[in-house]
PDB file of C-alpha atoms in Angstrom:
ATOM      1  CA  MET A   1      -5.983   2.994  12.819  1.00 42.00           C
ATOM      2  CA  LYS A   2      -6.279   4.852   9.531  1.00 44.00           C
ATOM      3  CA  LEU A   3      -2.600   5.826   9.711  1.00 36.00           C
ATOM      4  CA  HIS A   4      -1.574   2.162   9.693  1.00 39.00           C
ATOM      5  CA  LEU A   5      -3.987   1.341   6.901  1.00 37.00           C
ATOM      6  CA  LEU A   6      -2.513   4.109   4.784  1.00 35.00           C
ATOM      7  CA  PHE A   7       0.979   2.789   5.328  1.00 35.00           C
ATOM      8  CA  PHE A   8       0.115  -0.778   4.437  1.00 35.00           C
ATOM      9  CA  PHE A   9      -1.935  -0.067   1.355  1.00 36.00           C
ATOM     10  CA  PHE A  10      -1.923   3.538   0.269  1.00 32.00           C
ATOM     11  CA  LEU A  11       1.523   5.047   0.312  1.00 32.00           C
ATOM     12  CA  THR A  12       0.986   6.591  -3.102  1.00 32.00           C
ATOM     13  CA  THR A  13       3.669   6.085  -5.703  1.00 31.00           C
ATOM     14  CA  PHE A  14       4.267   8.896  -8.122  1.00 32.00           C
ATOM     15  CA  VAL A  15       5.743   8.009 -11.484  1.00 37.00           C
ATOM     16  CA  SER A  16       7.033  10.708 -13.801  1.00 35.00           C
ATOM     17  CA  TRP A  17       7.676   9.830 -17.437  1.00 33.00           C
ATOM     18  CA  SER A  18       9.610  12.404 -19.417  1.00 34.00           C
ATOM     19  CA  GLN A  19       9.911  13.028 -23.167  1.00 34.00           C
ATOM     20  CA  LEU A  20       7.019  10.842 -24.267  1.00 33.00           C
ATOM     21  CA  GLU A  21       5.981  11.081 -27.884  1.00 33.00           C
ATOM     22  CA  GLU A  22       2.737   9.142 -27.384  1.00 36.00           C
ATOM     23  CA  SER A  23      -0.040  10.721 -25.347  1.00 37.00           C
ATOM     24  CA  ILE A  24      -2.297   8.738 -23.045  1.00 37.00           C
ATOM     25  CA  PRO A  25      -6.004   9.540 -22.908  1.00 38.00           C
ATOM     26  CA  VAL A  26      -6.795  10.684 -19.396  1.00 38.00           C
ATOM     27  CA  ALA A  27     -10.293  10.101 -18.095  1.00 37.00           C
ATOM     28  CA  ALA A  28     -11.825  12.492 -15.597  1.00 37.00           C
ATOM     29  CA  PRO A  29     -12.307  10.991 -12.144  1.00 36.00           C
ATOM     30  CA  ALA A  30     -15.560   9.044 -12.114  1.00 36.00           C
ATOM     31  CA  GLU A  31     -18.390   9.803  -9.727  1.00 38.00           C
ATOM     32  CA  PHE A  32     -18.707   6.899  -7.340  1.00 35.00           C
ATOM     33  CA  GLU A  33     -20.794   5.998  -4.347  1.00 41.00           C
ATOM     34  CA  PHE A  34     -19.619   3.125  -2.175  1.00 38.00           C
ATOM     35  CA  LEU A  35     -22.078   0.232  -2.219  1.00 40.00           C
ATOM     36  CA  HIS A  36     -22.690  -1.502   1.089  1.00 43.00           C
ATOM     37  CA  LEU A  37     -23.278  -5.029  -0.153  1.00 42.00           C
ATOM     38  CA  ASP A  38     -22.686  -8.456   1.257  1.00 48.00           C
ATOM     39  CA  GLU A  39     -19.014  -9.412   1.363  1.00 50.00           C
ATOM     40  CA  GLU A  40     -18.932 -11.607  -1.740  1.00 51.00           C
ATOM     41  CA  GLU A  41     -21.137  -9.263  -3.763  1.00 50.00           C
ATOM     42  CA  GLU A  42     -19.006  -6.357  -2.624  1.00 54.00           C
ATOM     43  CA  LEU A  43     -15.781  -7.931  -3.832  1.00 55.00           C
ATOM     44  CA  ASP A  44     -17.251  -9.137  -7.103  1.00 62.00           C
ATOM     45  CA  SER A  45     -18.698  -5.712  -7.846  1.00 69.00           C
ATOM     46  CA  LEU A  46     -15.125  -4.438  -8.206  1.00 70.00           C
ATOM     47  CA  MET A  47     -15.025  -6.400 -11.444  1.00 70.00           C
ATOM     48  CA  GLU A  48     -17.857  -4.234 -12.771  1.00 69.00           C
ATOM     49  CA  LEU A  49     -15.857  -1.026 -12.460  1.00 70.00           C
ATOM     50  CA  ASP A  50     -14.047   0.425 -15.448  1.00 71.00           C
ATOM     51  CA  ARG A  51     -10.676  -0.198 -13.818  1.00 74.00           C
ATOM     52  CA  LYS A  52      -7.927   2.011 -15.251  1.00 73.00           C
ATOM     53  CA  PHE A  53      -4.851   3.736 -13.920  1.00 72.00           C
ATOM     54  CA  PRO A  54      -5.309   7.269 -12.557  1.00 74.00           C
ATOM     55  CA  ILE A  55      -2.742   8.849 -14.861  1.00 76.00           C
ATOM     56  CA  TYR A  56      -2.394  12.533 -15.720  1.00 78.00           C
ATOM     57  CA  LYS A  57      -0.498  14.396 -18.401  1.00 76.00           C
ATOM     58  CA  ILE A  58       1.649  17.356 -17.366  1.00 84.00           C
ATOM     59  CA  GLU A  59       2.706  19.892 -20.000  1.00 84.00           C
ATOM     60  CA  ARG A  60       4.545  23.196 -19.752  1.00 87.00           C
ATOM     61  CA  ASP A  61       6.265  25.334 -22.364  1.00 89.00           C
ATOM     62  CA  ASN A  62      10.000  24.614 -22.704  1.00 90.00           C
ATOM     63  CA  TYR A  63       9.759  21.547 -20.462  1.00 86.00           C
ATOM     64  CA  PRO A  64       9.534  17.861 -21.392  1.00 83.00           C
ATOM     65  CA  THR A  65       6.119  16.258 -21.235  1.00 79.00           C
ATOM     66  CA  SER A  66       5.649  14.198 -18.094  1.00 83.00           C
ATOM     67  CA  TYR A  67       2.996  11.917 -16.680  1.00 79.00           C
ATOM     68  CA  LEU A  68       1.917  11.494 -13.095  1.00 82.00           C
ATOM     69  CA  MET A  69       0.367   8.262 -11.887  1.00 81.00           C
ATOM     70  CA  GLY A  70      -0.853   7.263  -8.433  1.00 81.00           C
ATOM     71  CA  THR A  71      -0.849   3.679  -7.240  1.00 78.00           C
ATOM     72  CA  ILE A  72      -1.836   1.629  -4.245  1.00 79.00           C
ATOM     73  CA  HIS A  73       1.198  -0.398  -3.237  1.00 79.00           C
ATOM     74  CA  ILE A  74      -0.469  -3.800  -2.947  1.00 83.00           C
ATOM     75  CA  VAL A  75      -3.745  -4.864  -4.549  1.00 85.00           C
ATOM     76  CA  PRO A  76      -5.510  -8.187  -5.160  1.00 85.00           C
ATOM     77  CA  SER A  77      -4.198  -9.373  -8.510  1.00 83.00           C
ATOM     78  CA  LYS A  78      -7.610 -10.323  -9.902  1.00 81.00           C
ATOM     79  CA  TYR A  79      -8.699  -6.679  -9.772  1.00 80.00           C
ATOM     80  CA  ALA A  80      -5.467  -4.988 -10.813  1.00 80.00           C
ATOM     81  CA  PRO A  81      -4.882  -3.646 -14.338  1.00 79.00           C
ATOM     82  CA  ARG A  82      -1.337  -4.761 -15.222  1.00 80.00           C
ATOM     83  CA  VAL A  83       1.386  -2.242 -15.902  1.00 80.00           C
ATOM     84  CA  GLU A  84       2.314  -4.288 -18.984  1.00 79.00           C
ATOM     85  CA  ILE A  85      -0.451  -2.476 -20.867  1.00 77.00           C
ATOM     86  CA  LEU A  86       1.810   0.594 -20.650  1.00 76.00           C
ATOM     87  CA  GLN A  87       4.752  -1.140 -22.325  1.00 78.00           C
ATOM     88  CA  SER A  88       4.491   0.742 -25.610  1.00 76.00           C
ATOM     89  CA  ILE A  89       4.900   4.178 -24.049  1.00 74.00           C
ATOM     90  CA  PHE A  90       8.006   3.071 -22.174  1.00 78.00           C
ATOM     91  CA  GLU A  91       9.851   2.900 -25.500  1.00 79.00           C
ATOM     92  CA  ASN A  92      10.352   6.665 -25.225  1.00 76.00           C
ATOM     93  CA  VAL A  93      10.745   7.040 -21.475  1.00 81.00           C
ATOM     94  CA  SER A  94      14.007   8.604 -20.309  1.00 88.00           C
ATOM     95  CA  GLN A  95      13.653   8.115 -16.545  1.00 90.00           C
ATOM     96  CA  THR A  96      11.157   6.962 -13.929  1.00 90.00           C
ATOM     97  CA  TYR A  97      10.584   8.078 -10.351  1.00 89.00           C
ATOM     98  CA  LEU A  98       8.980   5.821  -7.791  1.00 88.00           C
ATOM     99  CA  GLU A  99       8.217   6.661  -4.188  1.00 85.00           C
ATOM    100  CA  ILE A 100      11.184   4.503  -3.201  1.00 83.00           C
ATOM    101  CA  GLY A 101      13.905   3.612  -5.674  1.00 76.00           C
ATOM    102  CA  ASN A 102      16.143   0.546  -5.746  1.00 73.00           C
ATOM    103  CA  LEU A 103      13.346  -1.830  -4.748  1.00 75.00           C
ATOM    104  CA  ASN A 104      15.390  -4.849  -5.776  1.00 71.00           C
ATOM    105  CA  ASN A 105      18.160  -3.988  -3.342  1.00 72.00           C
ATOM    106  CA  ILE A 106      16.343  -3.174  -0.112  1.00 73.00           C
ATOM    107  CA  ASN A 107      18.492  -4.176   2.839  1.00 74.00           C
ATOM    108  CA  PRO A 108      16.718  -6.888   4.904  1.00 75.00           C
ATOM    109  CA  SER A 109      18.291  -5.448   8.053  1.00 77.00           C
ATOM    110  CA  TYR A 110      15.829  -2.560   7.844  1.00 76.00           C
ATOM    111  CA  TYR A 111      13.169  -4.965   9.097  1.00 79.00           C
ATOM    112  CA  LEU A 112      15.236  -6.725  11.760  1.00 85.00           C
ATOM    113  CA  LEU A 113      15.127  -5.815  15.428  1.00 85.00           C
ATOM    114  CA  GLY A 114      18.057  -3.654  16.473  1.00 81.00           C
ATOM    115  CA  LYS A 115      19.773  -3.541  19.844  1.00 81.00           C
ATOM    116  CA  LYS A 116      18.053  -0.279  20.787  1.00 79.00           C
ATOM    117  CA  ASP A 117      14.611  -1.278  19.477  1.00 82.00           C
ATOM    118  CA  ARG A 118      11.679  -2.395  21.582  1.00 86.00           C
ATOM    119  CA  ASP A 119      10.191  -5.714  20.539  1.00 90.00           C
ATOM    120  CA  PHE A 120       6.544  -5.892  19.525  1.00 91.00           C
ATOM    121  CA  LEU A 121       5.189  -7.766  22.570  1.00 94.00           C
ATOM    122  CA  SER A 122       6.817  -5.342  25.015  1.00 91.00           C
ATOM    123  CA  TYR A 123       4.147  -2.783  24.099  1.00 90.00           C
ATOM    124  CA  PHE A 124       1.452  -4.925  25.713  1.00 93.00           C
ATOM    125  CA  ASN A 125       0.679  -6.210  29.191  1.00 93.00           C
ATOM    126  CA  PRO A 126       0.464 -10.011  29.809  1.00 94.00           C
ATOM    127  CA  GLU A 127      -3.314 -10.113  29.366  1.00 95.00           C
ATOM    128  CA  GLN A 128      -3.098  -8.215  26.068  1.00 94.00           C
ATOM    129  CA  GLN A 129      -0.306 -10.521  24.903  1.00 95.00           C
ATOM    130  CA  ASP A 130      -2.559 -13.534  25.505  1.00 95.00           C
ATOM    131  CA  SER A 131      -5.214 -11.856  23.354  1.00 95.00           C
ATOM    132  CA  ILE A 132      -2.633 -11.294  20.610  1.00 95.00           C
ATOM    133  CA  PHE A 133      -1.510 -14.947  20.729  1.00 96.00           C
ATOM    134  CA  ALA A 134      -5.123 -16.128  20.420  1.00 95.00           C
ATOM    135  CA  PHE A 135      -5.851 -13.673  17.611  1.00 94.00           C
ATOM    136  CA  ALA A 136      -2.709 -14.641  15.673  1.00 94.00           C
ATOM    137  CA  ALA A 137      -3.498 -18.355  15.893  1.00 95.00           C
ATOM    138  CA  LYS A 138      -7.125 -17.910  14.852  1.00 93.00           C
ATOM    139  CA  HIS A 139      -6.826 -15.363  12.063  1.00 91.00           C
ATOM    140  CA  ALA A 140      -3.228 -15.473  10.803  1.00 90.00           C
ATOM    141  CA  SER A 141      -2.265 -19.135  11.411  1.00 92.00           C
ATOM    142  CA  ILE A 142       0.647 -17.974  13.575  1.00 93.00           C
ATOM    143  CA  THR A 143       1.246 -20.024  16.701  1.00 95.00           C
ATOM    144  CA  LYS A 144       2.341 -18.544  20.004  1.00 96.00           C
ATOM    145  CA  GLY A 145       5.809 -20.048  19.530  1.00 95.00           C
ATOM    146  CA  MET A 146       6.169 -18.645  16.013  1.00 95.00           C
ATOM    147  CA  LEU A 147       5.086 -15.218  17.182  1.00 95.00           C
ATOM    148  CA  LYS A 148       7.603 -15.245  20.024  1.00 95.00           C
ATOM    149  CA  ILE A 149      10.406 -16.262  17.657  1.00 95.00           C
ATOM    150  CA  ASN A 150       9.511 -13.502  15.202  1.00 93.00           C
ATOM    151  CA  ASN A 151       9.084 -11.072  18.093  1.00 94.00           C
ATOM    152  CA  ALA A 152      12.776 -11.501  18.894  1.00 92.00           C
ATOM    153  CA  ARG A 153      13.826 -11.053  15.255  1.00 93.00           C
ATOM    154  CA  PHE A 154      11.656  -8.452  13.539  1.00 90.00           C
ATOM    155  CA  LYS A 155      10.683  -4.872  14.212  1.00 86.00           C
ATOM    156  CA  PRO A 156       7.159  -4.302  15.593  1.00 87.00           C
ATOM    157  CA  LEU A 157       5.929  -2.977  12.255  1.00 82.00           C
ATOM    158  CA  MET A 158       6.575  -6.347  10.599  1.00 85.00           C
ATOM    159  CA  LEU A 159       4.599  -8.211  13.261  1.00 89.00           C
ATOM    160  CA  GLN A 160       1.709  -5.793  12.847  1.00 88.00           C
ATOM    161  CA  GLN A 161       1.715  -6.418   9.106  1.00 85.00           C
ATOM    162  CA  LEU A 162       1.545 -10.180   9.621  1.00 87.00           C
ATOM    163  CA  LEU A 163      -1.490  -9.833  11.870  1.00 91.00           C
ATOM    164  CA  VAL A 164      -3.272  -7.343   9.620  1.00 88.00           C
ATOM    165  CA  ALA A 165      -2.629  -9.141   6.312  1.00 86.00           C
ATOM    166  CA  PRO A 166      -5.568 -11.592   6.433  1.00 86.00           C
ATOM    167  CA  PHE A 167      -8.006  -8.681   6.572  1.00 84.00           C
ATOM    168  CA  ALA A 168      -6.594  -6.511   3.790  1.00 78.00           C
ATOM    169  CA  SER A 169      -4.491  -8.762   1.616  1.00 74.00           C
ATOM    170  CA  GLY A 170      -3.107  -8.183  -1.835  1.00 81.00           C
ATOM    171  CA  ASP A 171      -0.648 -10.018  -4.022  1.00 84.00           C
ATOM    172  CA  TYR A 172       0.184  -7.612  -6.845  1.00 86.00           C
ATOM    173  CA  SER A 173       2.684  -4.790  -6.312  1.00 86.00           C
ATOM    174  CA  TYR A 174       2.541  -1.859  -8.711  1.00 85.00           C
ATOM    175  CA  ASP A 175       5.841  -0.577  -7.365  1.00 85.00           C
ATOM    176  CA  LEU A 176       7.694  -3.796  -8.161  1.00 87.00           C
ATOM    177  CA  ALA A 177       5.933  -4.233 -11.496  1.00 87.00           C
ATOM    178  CA  LEU A 178       6.905  -0.737 -12.648  1.00 87.00           C
ATOM    179  CA  ASN A 179      10.411  -1.199 -11.317  1.00 88.00           C
ATOM    180  CA  ASN A 180      10.827  -4.494 -13.160  1.00 88.00           C
ATOM    181  CA  LEU A 181       9.392  -3.092 -16.386  1.00 88.00           C
ATOM    182  CA  CYS A 182      11.965  -0.296 -16.276  1.00 89.00           C
ATOM    183  CA  ARG A 183      14.785  -2.744 -15.574  1.00 88.00           C
ATOM    184  CA  GLU A 184      13.795  -4.818 -18.606  1.00 89.00           C
ATOM    185  CA  LYS A 185      14.048  -1.705 -20.779  1.00 89.00           C
ATOM    186  CA  ASN A 186      17.188  -0.316 -19.063  1.00 91.00           C
ATOM    187  CA  ILE A 187      15.365   2.790 -17.897  1.00 90.00           C
ATOM    188  CA  PRO A 188      16.902   4.511 -14.840  1.00 91.00           C
ATOM    189  CA  VAL A 189      14.686   4.351 -11.747  1.00 90.00           C
ATOM    190  CA  TYR A 190      15.032   6.932  -8.982  1.00 89.00           C
ATOM    191  CA  GLY A 191      13.310   7.321  -5.629  1.00 87.00           C
ATOM    192  CA  LEU A 192      11.550  10.377  -4.227  1.00 86.00           C
ATOM    193  CA  GLU A 193      12.219   9.095  -0.721  1.00 81.00           C
ATOM    194  CA  GLU A 194      14.574   6.743   1.071  1.00 77.00           C
ATOM    195  CA  ILE A 195      13.117   3.689   2.758  1.00 73.00           C
ATOM    196  CA  GLU A 196      15.204   4.414   5.853  1.00 71.00           C
ATOM    197  CA  ALA A 197      13.326   7.704   6.368  1.00 71.00           C
ATOM    198  CA  GLN A 198       9.932   6.048   6.068  1.00 68.00           C
ATOM    199  CA  LEU A 199      10.776   3.184   8.397  1.00 66.00           C
ATOM    200  CA  MET A 200      12.322   5.566  10.926  1.00 65.00           C
ATOM    201  CA  ILE A 201       8.977   7.350  11.271  1.00 61.00           C
ATOM    202  CA  LEU A 202       6.857   4.198  11.323  1.00 59.00           C
ATOM    203  CA  ASN A 203       9.158   2.280  13.638  1.00 59.00           C
ATOM    204  CA  GLY A 204       9.319   5.256  15.980  1.00 58.00           C
ATOM    205  CA  GLN A 205       5.712   5.051  17.138  1.00 61.00           C
ATOM    206  CA  ASP A 206       5.239   5.630  20.819  1.00 60.00           C
ATOM    207  CA  SER A 207       4.071   2.776  23.025  1.00 64.00           C
ATOM    208  CA  LEU A 208       0.596   4.246  23.598  1.00 69.00           C
ATOM    209  CA  SER A 209      -0.133   4.554  19.866  1.00 78.00           C
ATOM    210  CA  THR A 210       1.121   1.047  19.122  1.00 81.00           C
ATOM    211  CA  ASN A 211      -0.920  -0.442  21.948  1.00 88.00           C
ATOM    212  CA  LYS A 212      -4.092   1.463  21.098  1.00 88.00           C
ATOM    213  CA  THR A 213      -3.923   0.748  17.377  1.00 87.00           C
ATOM    214  CA  MET A 214      -3.389  -2.982  17.838  1.00 90.00           C
ATOM    215  CA  MET A 215      -6.104  -3.366  20.473  1.00 92.00           C
ATOM    216  CA  GLU A 216      -8.631  -1.457  18.351  1.00 91.00           C
ATOM    217  CA  PHE A 217      -7.783  -3.574  15.342  1.00 91.00           C
ATOM    218  CA  MET A 218      -8.259  -6.855  17.219  1.00 92.00           C
ATOM    219  CA  ARG A 219     -11.636  -5.705  18.556  1.00 91.00           C
ATOM    220  CA  GLU A 220     -12.884  -4.859  15.056  1.00 89.00           C
ATOM    221  CA  PRO A 221     -10.654  -6.555  12.450  1.00 88.00           C
ATOM    222  CA  ARG A 222     -13.399  -6.468   9.824  1.00 85.00           C
ATOM    223  CA  LYS A 223     -13.404  -2.687  10.031  1.00 86.00           C
ATOM    224  CA  MET A 224      -9.953  -2.577   8.426  1.00 83.00           C
ATOM    225  CA  GLU A 225     -11.086  -5.068   5.796  1.00 82.00           C
ATOM    226  CA  GLN A 226     -14.025  -2.808   4.980  1.00 83.00           C
ATOM    227  CA  GLN A 227     -11.769   0.247   4.824  1.00 83.00           C
ATOM    228  CA  TYR A 228      -9.438  -1.543   2.435  1.00 83.00           C
ATOM    229  CA  LYS A 229     -12.298  -2.483   0.115  1.00 82.00           C
ATOM    230  CA  GLU A 230     -13.580   1.074   0.236  1.00 83.00           C
ATOM    231  CA  LEU A 231     -10.140   2.344  -0.727  1.00 84.00           C
ATOM    232  CA  LEU A 232     -10.009  -0.076  -3.668  1.00 84.00           C
ATOM    233  CA  TYR A 233     -13.363   1.213  -4.903  1.00 82.00           C
ATOM    234  CA  HIS A 234     -12.235   4.824  -4.801  1.00 84.00           C
ATOM    235  CA  TYR A 235      -8.926   4.007  -6.473  1.00 84.00           C
ATOM    236  CA  PHE A 236     -10.263   1.839  -9.288  1.00 82.00           C
ATOM    237  CA  SER A 237     -13.043   4.324 -10.028  1.00 82.00           C
ATOM    238  CA  ARG A 238     -10.373   7.085 -10.156  1.00 82.00           C
ATOM    239  CA  ASN A 239     -12.313   9.203  -7.697  1.00 83.00           C
ATOM    240  CA  ILE A 240      -9.605  11.524  -6.412  1.00 83.00           C
ATOM    241  CA  ASP A 241     -12.000  13.594  -4.301  1.00 87.00           C
ATOM    242  CA  LYS A 242     -13.217  10.501  -2.459  1.00 86.00           C
ATOM    243  CA  MET A 243      -9.659   9.333  -1.859  1.00 83.00           C
ATOM    244  CA  GLU A 244      -8.776  12.715  -0.369  1.00 85.00           C
ATOM    245  CA  GLN A 245     -11.795  12.546   1.923  1.00 87.00           C
ATOM    246  CA  TYR A 246     -10.805   9.023   2.884  1.00 82.00           C
ATOM    247  CA  ILE A 247      -7.327  10.154   3.926  1.00 78.00           C
ATOM    248  CA  ARG A 248      -8.592  13.143   5.903  1.00 82.00           C
ATOM    249  CA  ASN A 249     -11.281  11.268   7.844  1.00 74.00           C
TER     250      ASN A 249
END
């Protein structure tokens, strides 16, 4: 379950900025203890955090100064500090590295079902499929007919994302925002990985893992929602130790 959550919301993006003349004050990771509040209080309490980017300066003799920043891919926009506040330092940036480069030119076929791929529903028996249809209609506003149509078109990972989204949703992408900021300033953007390699791993899940993960999620969908909120707390409070514990547990 945690593996899927990490893919959806925590594939960390590393950004390296070289030859910067302006330094950025870097705050030490804050101590933070997750507060188990009611849902609305819990969400609103995110606004009380001193939300800043976890950004670190890297210096070495005879090498250009670089900066390393971690991001969550997708976050709720009302909680997200905007990358535009970093505009001034990009005046002296020579190149930027994201986890995946070329975000504006991702081939849609990567997400489409191929001839050798198994479709999403084939991982489940008829009784489990009925549970998925009911869950999709209730929580994701996806009818049985819509799900069957998409089942014949998209890879299983895309269907899983559609069903998970209502419980851990976000609408602001740091990856795209940084990519677009660099495009505006004609700064080259490179990728540390290729999207094909990532999707090959994630789309290659065995049938037992796919079945187990989806069934566990449908039994306790609020558990993923809680995990997502917990991750947001650790990220926005810049608590690197807590994030590491979160990944390992």
